[in-house]
Amino acid sequence: MSDTFPECEPIRGFASDNNASVHPDIMAALAAANDGHQPAYGADVHTVRLRELIKGHFGERADVYPVFNGSGANVVGLQAMCERWSAVICPESAHINLDECGAPEKVAGLKLIPVPTPDGKLTPKLLDQYAWGFGEEHHAQPKVVSITQSTELGTLYTPGEIAAIGALARERGMLLHVDGARLANAAAALDVPLRALTSEVGVDVLSFGGTKNGSLLGEAIVVLNPDAVRGVTYLRKAAMQLASKMRYVSAQLIALLEGDLWLRNARHANAMAARLAAAVARVPGVEIVRPVQANAVFAIIPREVTERLQKRFRFHTWDERTGEVRWMCSFDTTEADVDAFAEAIAQEMAA
Ligand SMILES: Cc1ncc(COP(=O)(O)O)c(C=O)c1O
């Protein structure tokens, strides 16, 4: 995804939910937290409150470790679950495999075992094929299964699908990690609470995302099973993910999780993706190539149409080989944005 968009106006585009603004309630929460002194490194009142809220959402055993970004949450969370000789099984399309510049390998010293999938989802059958070599000294020992919810390809795991992966992982002595950069979008789409996709279905450690759902920055490692990790605090610091002024990360997550902002933002982003998919499905020649289940639409359109459209709207080419593009919706995408973009697609396809 190396496209740049020099000719685009700074309008809301469809490149990434990371391109979105900060939700005003989160800005207000930051301003409210910006009052006087607070103890550093997580001993502040906001982080204490966040810990309570996390228990409310995920259960009494859950604990939270705010970090600066999603890659940091993944790398530190996985490292805390693993030994020096461990391997992590994940879909080939996983962010940890493709988009973290090798940090799980370099920073955490882990071996990733990437599994090709048609839709970004692991299944018990696939896991069974790749979880082998236990007890063999020549083989990195499979220790963690990592899945992404919603996936990098815009698809979802149902609670039952996660439970089945977790059950097989446990049967083989492995643990289950979820990259939940877009967990809110998944819960909103499936109309279930966050715990129905995590603590209730055997997830041990979660990377919980806020940035794609209206935060300014900051994500969290949520440990759901304390027996699954060691040394999270030390590893977070050693990975340079310990924020001294942690209150500002925690205040954002509180703003999302205290009421239903997390849900409203995610529902809206999902609804905009559904609207876009419905509109472009009517345009001759546009092929929607993946199920639209959360806030992403993947389509194949002719390359020359992509080139012309990218002069007007920001979005990424997902796969250079096939010409597949990704259109991402955010909490701040409007119906008018979607309609204008769909209209532009129809115009450029007809040109
Ligand atoms: C699936 C997934 N996980 C994690 C991340 C977090 O990335 P970052 O380190 O940029 O916050 C992203 C961001 O694009 C993502 O799409």
Coordinates of C-alpha atoms and ligand atoms in Angstrom, one line a residue:
M1 CA 0.0 0.0 0.0
S2 CA 2.5 2.6 -1.1
D3 CA 0.1 4.9 -3.0
T4 CA 0.5 8.6 -2.4
F5 CA -2.2 11.1 -3.3
P6 CA -0.5 14.4 -4.2
E7 CA -3.4 15.8 -6.1
C8 CA -6.2 15.0 -3.6
E9 CA -7.7 17.7 -1.6
P10 CA -7.6 17.0 2.2
I11 CA -11.1 15.6 2.1
R12 CA -12.3 12.5 3.8
G13 CA -11.3 9.6 1.6
F14 CA -11.4 5.9 1.9
A15 CA -7.7 5.0 2.4
S16 CA -7.8 4.0 6.0
D17 CA -9.7 4.3 9.2
N18 CA -6.3 5.7 10.5
N19 CA -6.8 8.7 8.2
A20 CA -9.9 9.7 10.2
S21 CA -10.0 12.6 12.6
V22 CA -10.3 12.3 16.4
H23 CA -13.9 12.0 17.7
P24 CA -14.8 15.3 19.5
D25 CA -15.8 13.4 22.7
I26 CA -12.3 11.9 22.8
M27 CA -10.7 15.4 22.3
A28 CA -13.0 16.6 25.1
A29 CA -11.8 13.7 27.3
L30 CA -8.2 14.6 26.6
A31 CA -8.9 18.2 27.5
A32 CA -10.6 17.2 30.7
A33 CA -7.7 14.9 31.7
N34 CA -5.3 17.8 31.1
D35 CA -5.7 19.1 34.6
G36 CA -2.9 19.4 37.1
H37 CA -0.5 16.7 38.0
Q38 CA -1.0 12.9 38.0
P39 CA 1.4 10.2 38.9
A40 CA 3.2 8.9 35.8
Y41 CA 3.5 5.4 34.3
G42 CA 0.0 4.3 35.0
A43 CA -0.6 5.1 38.6
D44 CA -2.9 8.0 37.6
V45 CA -6.6 8.1 38.3
H46 CA -7.5 7.6 34.6
T47 CA -5.6 4.4 34.2
V48 CA -7.1 3.1 37.5
R49 CA -10.6 3.9 36.1
L50 CA -9.7 2.2 32.8
R51 CA -8.7 -0.9 34.7
E52 CA -12.2 -1.0 36.3
L53 CA -13.9 -0.5 32.9
I54 CA -11.9 -3.2 31.3
K55 CA -13.0 -5.6 34.0
G56 CA -16.6 -4.5 33.3
H57 CA -16.3 -5.3 29.6
F58 CA -14.1 -8.4 29.8
G59 CA -14.5 -9.9 33.3
E60 CA -12.9 -9.8 36.6
R61 CA -9.7 -11.6 35.6
A62 CA -8.9 -9.0 32.8
D63 CA -6.1 -6.5 33.2
V64 CA -5.1 -3.7 30.9
Y65 CA -1.7 -2.4 29.8
P66 CA -2.0 0.8 27.6
V67 CA 0.6 1.2 24.9
F68 CA 1.3 3.7 22.1
N69 CA 0.2 1.7 19.1
G70 CA -1.3 -1.5 17.8
S71 CA 2.0 -3.0 16.6
G72 CA 3.4 -2.4 20.2
A73 CA 0.3 -4.1 21.7
N74 CA 0.8 -7.2 19.4
V75 CA 4.5 -7.5 19.8
V76 CA 4.6 -7.1 23.6
G77 CA 1.4 -9.2 24.1
L78 CA 2.8 -12.0 22.0
Q79 CA 6.2 -11.8 23.6
A80 CA 4.7 -12.1 27.1
M81 CA 2.9 -15.3 25.9
C82 CA 6.0 -17.0 24.5
E83 CA 9.3 -18.5 25.3
R84 CA 12.5 -17.9 23.4
W85 CA 11.9 -21.0 21.3
S86 CA 8.2 -20.3 20.6
A87 CA 6.4 -19.9 17.3
V88 CA 3.1 -18.0 16.5
I89 CA 0.7 -19.4 14.0
C90 CA -1.2 -16.7 12.1
P91 CA -2.9 -16.1 8.8
E92 CA -0.5 -15.0 6.1
S93 CA -2.5 -11.8 5.7
A94 CA -2.0 -10.9 9.4
H95 CA -0.8 -7.4 10.3
I96 CA 1.8 -9.0 12.5
N97 CA 3.1 -10.9 9.4
L98 CA 2.8 -8.2 6.7
D99 CA 2.7 -4.8 8.3
E100 CA 4.9 -4.6 11.4
C101 CA 8.2 -4.5 9.6
G102 CA 9.3 -7.8 11.1
A103 CA 8.9 -6.4 14.7
P104 CA 7.5 -9.7 16.1
E105 CA 10.6 -11.4 14.8
K106 CA 13.1 -8.6 15.5
V107 CA 11.8 -7.2 18.7
A108 CA 10.2 -10.2 20.3
G109 CA 12.4 -12.8 18.7
L110 CA 9.4 -14.9 17.6
K111 CA 9.0 -17.2 14.7
L112 CA 5.8 -16.5 12.8
I113 CA 4.2 -19.4 10.9
P114 CA 2.0 -17.7 8.3
V115 CA -0.9 -19.8 7.0
P116 CA -2.4 -19.0 3.5
T117 CA -6.1 -18.5 3.8
P118 CA -8.8 -17.5 1.3
D119 CA -10.4 -14.9 3.5
G120 CA -8.0 -13.9 6.2
K121 CA -9.4 -16.4 8.7
L122 CA -7.8 -19.3 10.4
T123 CA -9.9 -22.4 10.9
P124 CA -9.4 -25.5 13.1
K125 CA -8.6 -27.5 10.0
L126 CA -5.9 -25.1 8.9
L127 CA -4.5 -24.9 12.4
D128 CA -4.4 -28.6 12.5
Q129 CA -2.2 -28.6 9.4
Y130 CA 0.3 -26.1 10.7
A131 CA 0.5 -26.9 14.4
W132 CA 3.1 -29.7 14.4
G133 CA 6.6 -30.4 15.5
F134 CA 5.8 -30.3 19.2
G135 CA 8.8 -31.6 21.2
E136 CA 11.1 -31.7 18.2
E137 CA 14.2 -29.7 19.0
H138 CA 14.7 -28.7 15.4
H139 CA 11.3 -27.0 15.2
A140 CA 10.3 -23.7 16.8
Q141 CA 7.5 -24.7 19.2
P142 CA 4.0 -23.6 18.3
K143 CA 2.9 -21.7 21.4
V144 CA 0.3 -19.1 20.2
V145 CA -2.4 -18.9 17.6
S146 CA -3.0 -15.2 16.6
I147 CA -6.1 -14.2 14.7
T148 CA -7.4 -10.7 13.8
Q149 CA -10.9 -9.6 14.5
S150 CA -12.2 -8.1 12.2
T151 CA -9.6 -9.4 9.8
E152 CA -7.3 -7.5 7.5
L153 CA -9.6 -8.6 4.7
G154 CA -12.8 -7.1 6.2
T155 CA -14.2 -10.5 7.3
L156 CA -15.4 -11.6 10.8
Y157 CA -15.1 -14.6 13.1
T158 CA -18.3 -15.6 14.8
P159 CA -18.0 -16.4 18.6
G160 CA -18.4 -20.1 17.7
E161 CA -15.5 -20.0 15.2
I162 CA -13.2 -18.3 17.8
A163 CA -14.2 -20.9 20.5
A164 CA -13.4 -23.7 18.1
I165 CA -9.9 -22.3 17.3
G166 CA -9.3 -21.7 21.0
A167 CA -10.4 -25.3 22.0
L168 CA -8.0 -26.8 19.4
A169 CA -5.2 -24.5 20.5
R170 CA -5.7 -25.5 24.2
E171 CA -5.9 -29.2 23.2
R172 CA -2.4 -28.8 21.7
G173 CA -1.1 -26.8 24.7
M174 CA -1.2 -23.5 22.8
L175 CA -2.7 -20.1 23.7
L176 CA -5.0 -17.8 21.7
H177 CA -4.2 -14.1 20.9
V178 CA -6.5 -11.7 19.1
D179 CA -5.3 -8.6 17.2
G180 CA -8.4 -6.5 18.0
A181 CA -7.3 -3.3 16.2
R182 CA -10.9 -3.4 14.9
L183 CA -12.6 -5.5 17.6
A184 CA -15.3 -2.8 18.0
N185 CA -16.2 -3.1 14.3
A186 CA -16.6 -6.9 14.7
A187 CA -18.7 -6.7 17.9
A188 CA -20.9 -4.0 16.3
A189 CA -21.4 -6.1 13.2
L190 CA -22.2 -9.2 15.1
D191 CA -24.3 -7.3 17.7
V192 CA -22.5 -8.9 20.6
P193 CA -20.6 -7.5 23.6
L194 CA -16.8 -7.3 23.4
R195 CA -16.6 -10.2 25.9
A196 CA -18.6 -12.5 23.6
L197 CA -15.6 -12.4 21.1
T198 CA -12.9 -12.7 23.7
S199 CA -13.1 -13.7 27.3
E200 CA -16.2 -15.9 26.8
V201 CA -14.6 -17.9 23.9
G202 CA -11.2 -18.7 25.2
V203 CA -9.1 -15.8 24.1
D204 CA -6.0 -15.4 26.4
V205 CA -4.6 -12.0 25.3
L206 CA -6.2 -9.2 23.2
S207 CA -4.7 -6.2 21.5
F208 CA -7.6 -3.7 21.9
G209 CA -7.7 -0.9 19.3
G210 CA -9.0 2.6 19.7
T211 CA -7.1 4.5 17.0
K212 CA -9.2 3.2 14.1
N213 CA -12.3 3.9 16.1
G214 CA -11.9 7.6 16.9
S215 CA -8.9 7.9 19.3
L216 CA -5.9 10.1 18.7
L217 CA -3.4 7.4 19.5
G218 CA -2.9 4.6 21.9
E219 CA -4.1 1.0 22.2
A220 CA -4.1 -1.5 25.0
I221 CA -2.9 -5.0 25.7
V222 CA -5.8 -6.7 27.5
V223 CA -4.7 -9.8 29.4
L224 CA -7.8 -12.0 29.8
N225 CA -6.0 -15.0 31.2
P226 CA -3.3 -14.0 33.7
D227 CA -1.8 -17.5 33.6
A228 CA -1.0 -17.0 29.9
V229 CA 1.6 -14.3 30.3
R230 CA 4.8 -13.4 32.1
G231 CA 6.5 -10.1 32.6
V232 CA 4.1 -7.8 30.6
T233 CA 5.2 -4.7 32.5
Y234 CA 8.9 -5.3 32.0
L235 CA 8.5 -6.3 28.4
R236 CA 6.3 -3.2 27.7
K237 CA 9.1 -1.0 29.1
A238 CA 11.9 -2.8 27.3
A239 CA 9.9 -2.4 24.0
M240 CA 9.6 1.3 24.6
Q241 CA 5.8 1.1 24.9
L242 CA 5.5 2.4 28.4
A243 CA 4.0 5.9 28.3
S244 CA 5.1 8.2 31.2
K245 CA 2.0 10.4 30.7
M246 CA -0.2 7.3 30.5
R247 CA -3.3 9.2 31.6
Y248 CA -3.7 10.6 28.1
V249 CA -3.9 7.2 26.5
S250 CA -6.2 5.9 29.2
A251 CA -8.5 8.9 29.0
Q252 CA -9.1 8.2 25.3
L253 CA -9.9 4.5 26.0
I254 CA -12.2 5.5 28.9
A255 CA -14.1 7.9 26.5
L256 CA -14.7 5.0 24.1
L257 CA -15.5 2.4 26.7
E258 CA -17.4 4.2 29.5
G259 CA -20.6 4.7 27.5
D260 CA -21.3 3.3 24.0
L261 CA -19.0 5.5 21.9
W262 CA -17.0 2.5 20.9
L263 CA -20.2 0.9 19.6
R264 CA -21.7 4.0 17.9
N265 CA -18.4 4.8 16.0
A266 CA -18.0 1.2 14.9
R267 CA -21.6 0.8 13.8
H268 CA -21.4 3.9 11.8
A269 CA -18.2 2.9 10.0
N270 CA -19.7 -0.5 9.2
A271 CA -22.9 1.1 8.0
M272 CA -21.0 3.4 5.6
A273 CA -19.1 0.4 4.2
A274 CA -22.4 -1.4 3.6
R275 CA -23.8 1.7 1.9
L276 CA -20.7 2.0 -0.3
A277 CA -20.9 -1.7 -1.2
A278 CA -24.6 -1.5 -2.1
A279 CA -24.0 1.6 -4.3
V280 CA -21.0 0.2 -6.2
A281 CA -22.6 -3.2 -6.7
R282 CA -24.9 -1.5 -9.1
V283 CA -22.0 -0.1 -11.2
P284 CA -21.3 -2.3 -14.2
G285 CA -17.7 -3.7 -14.2
V286 CA -17.1 -3.2 -10.4
E287 CA -16.4 -6.6 -8.8
I288 CA -16.7 -6.7 -5.0
V289 CA -14.3 -9.6 -4.2
R290 CA -14.8 -10.2 -0.5
P291 CA -17.7 -10.3 1.9
V292 CA -18.4 -6.8 3.3
Q293 CA -18.8 -7.7 7.0
A294 CA -17.2 -4.8 8.8
N295 CA -15.9 -1.4 7.6
A296 CA -13.9 -2.4 4.6
V297 CA -14.9 -2.9 0.9
F298 CA -12.5 -4.8 -1.4
A299 CA -13.1 -4.5 -5.1
I300 CA -11.4 -5.1 -8.5
I301 CA -11.7 -2.3 -11.0
P302 CA -9.5 -1.5 -14.0
R303 CA -6.1 0.0 -13.2
E304 CA -6.7 3.1 -15.3
V305 CA -9.9 3.7 -13.4
T306 CA -8.0 3.4 -10.1
E307 CA -5.4 5.9 -11.4
R308 CA -8.1 8.5 -12.3
L309 CA -10.1 8.0 -9.1
Q310 CA -7.0 8.3 -6.9
K311 CA -6.6 11.8 -8.3
R312 CA -9.9 12.6 -6.7
F313 CA -10.2 10.4 -3.6
R314 CA -7.7 8.7 -1.4
F315 CA -7.7 4.9 -1.3
H316 CA -5.1 2.1 -1.6
T317 CA -4.4 -0.6 -4.1
W318 CA -4.4 -3.7 -1.9
D319 CA -2.9 -6.1 -4.4
E320 CA -0.9 -4.8 -7.3
R321 CA -1.0 -8.2 -9.0
T322 CA -4.8 -8.3 -9.4
G323 CA -5.6 -4.6 -9.2
E324 CA -7.7 -5.2 -6.1
V325 CA -8.4 -2.0 -4.1
R326 CA -9.5 -1.4 -0.6
W327 CA -12.0 1.2 0.5
M328 CA -12.1 1.8 4.2
C329 CA -14.8 3.6 6.1
S330 CA -14.4 5.4 9.4
F331 CA -16.6 6.8 12.2
D332 CA -16.4 10.2 10.5
T333 CA -17.3 9.0 7.0
T334 CA -20.6 10.6 6.0
E335 CA -23.4 9.4 3.8
A336 CA -22.6 12.3 1.5
D337 CA -18.9 11.1 1.3
V338 CA -20.0 7.6 0.3
D339 CA -22.5 8.9 -2.2
A340 CA -20.0 11.2 -3.8
F341 CA -17.4 8.5 -4.0
A342 CA -19.8 6.0 -5.5
E343 CA -20.9 8.5 -8.0
A344 CA -17.2 9.2 -8.9
I345 CA -16.6 5.4 -9.3
A346 CA -19.6 5.2 -11.7
Q347 CA -18.4 8.2 -13.7
E348 CA -14.9 6.9 -14.1
M349 CA -16.1 3.4 -14.9
A350 CA -18.3 4.8 -17.7
A351 CA -15.6 7.1 -19.0
Ligands
LIG1 C1 -5.1 -5.5 11.9 C2 -4.2 -4.4 12.4 N1 -3.6 -4.6 13.6 C3 -2.8 -3.7 14.2 C4 -2.7 -2.4 13.6 C5 -1.9 -1.4 14.4 O1 -1.0 -0.7 13.7 P1 -0.2 0.5 14.4 O2 1.1 0.0 14.9 O3 0.1 1.4 13.2 O4 -1.0 1.2 15.4 C6 -3.3 -2.1 12.4 C7 -3.2 -0.8 11.7 O5 -3.2 -0.7 10.5 C8 -4.1 -3.2 11.8 O6 -4.8 -2.9 10.6

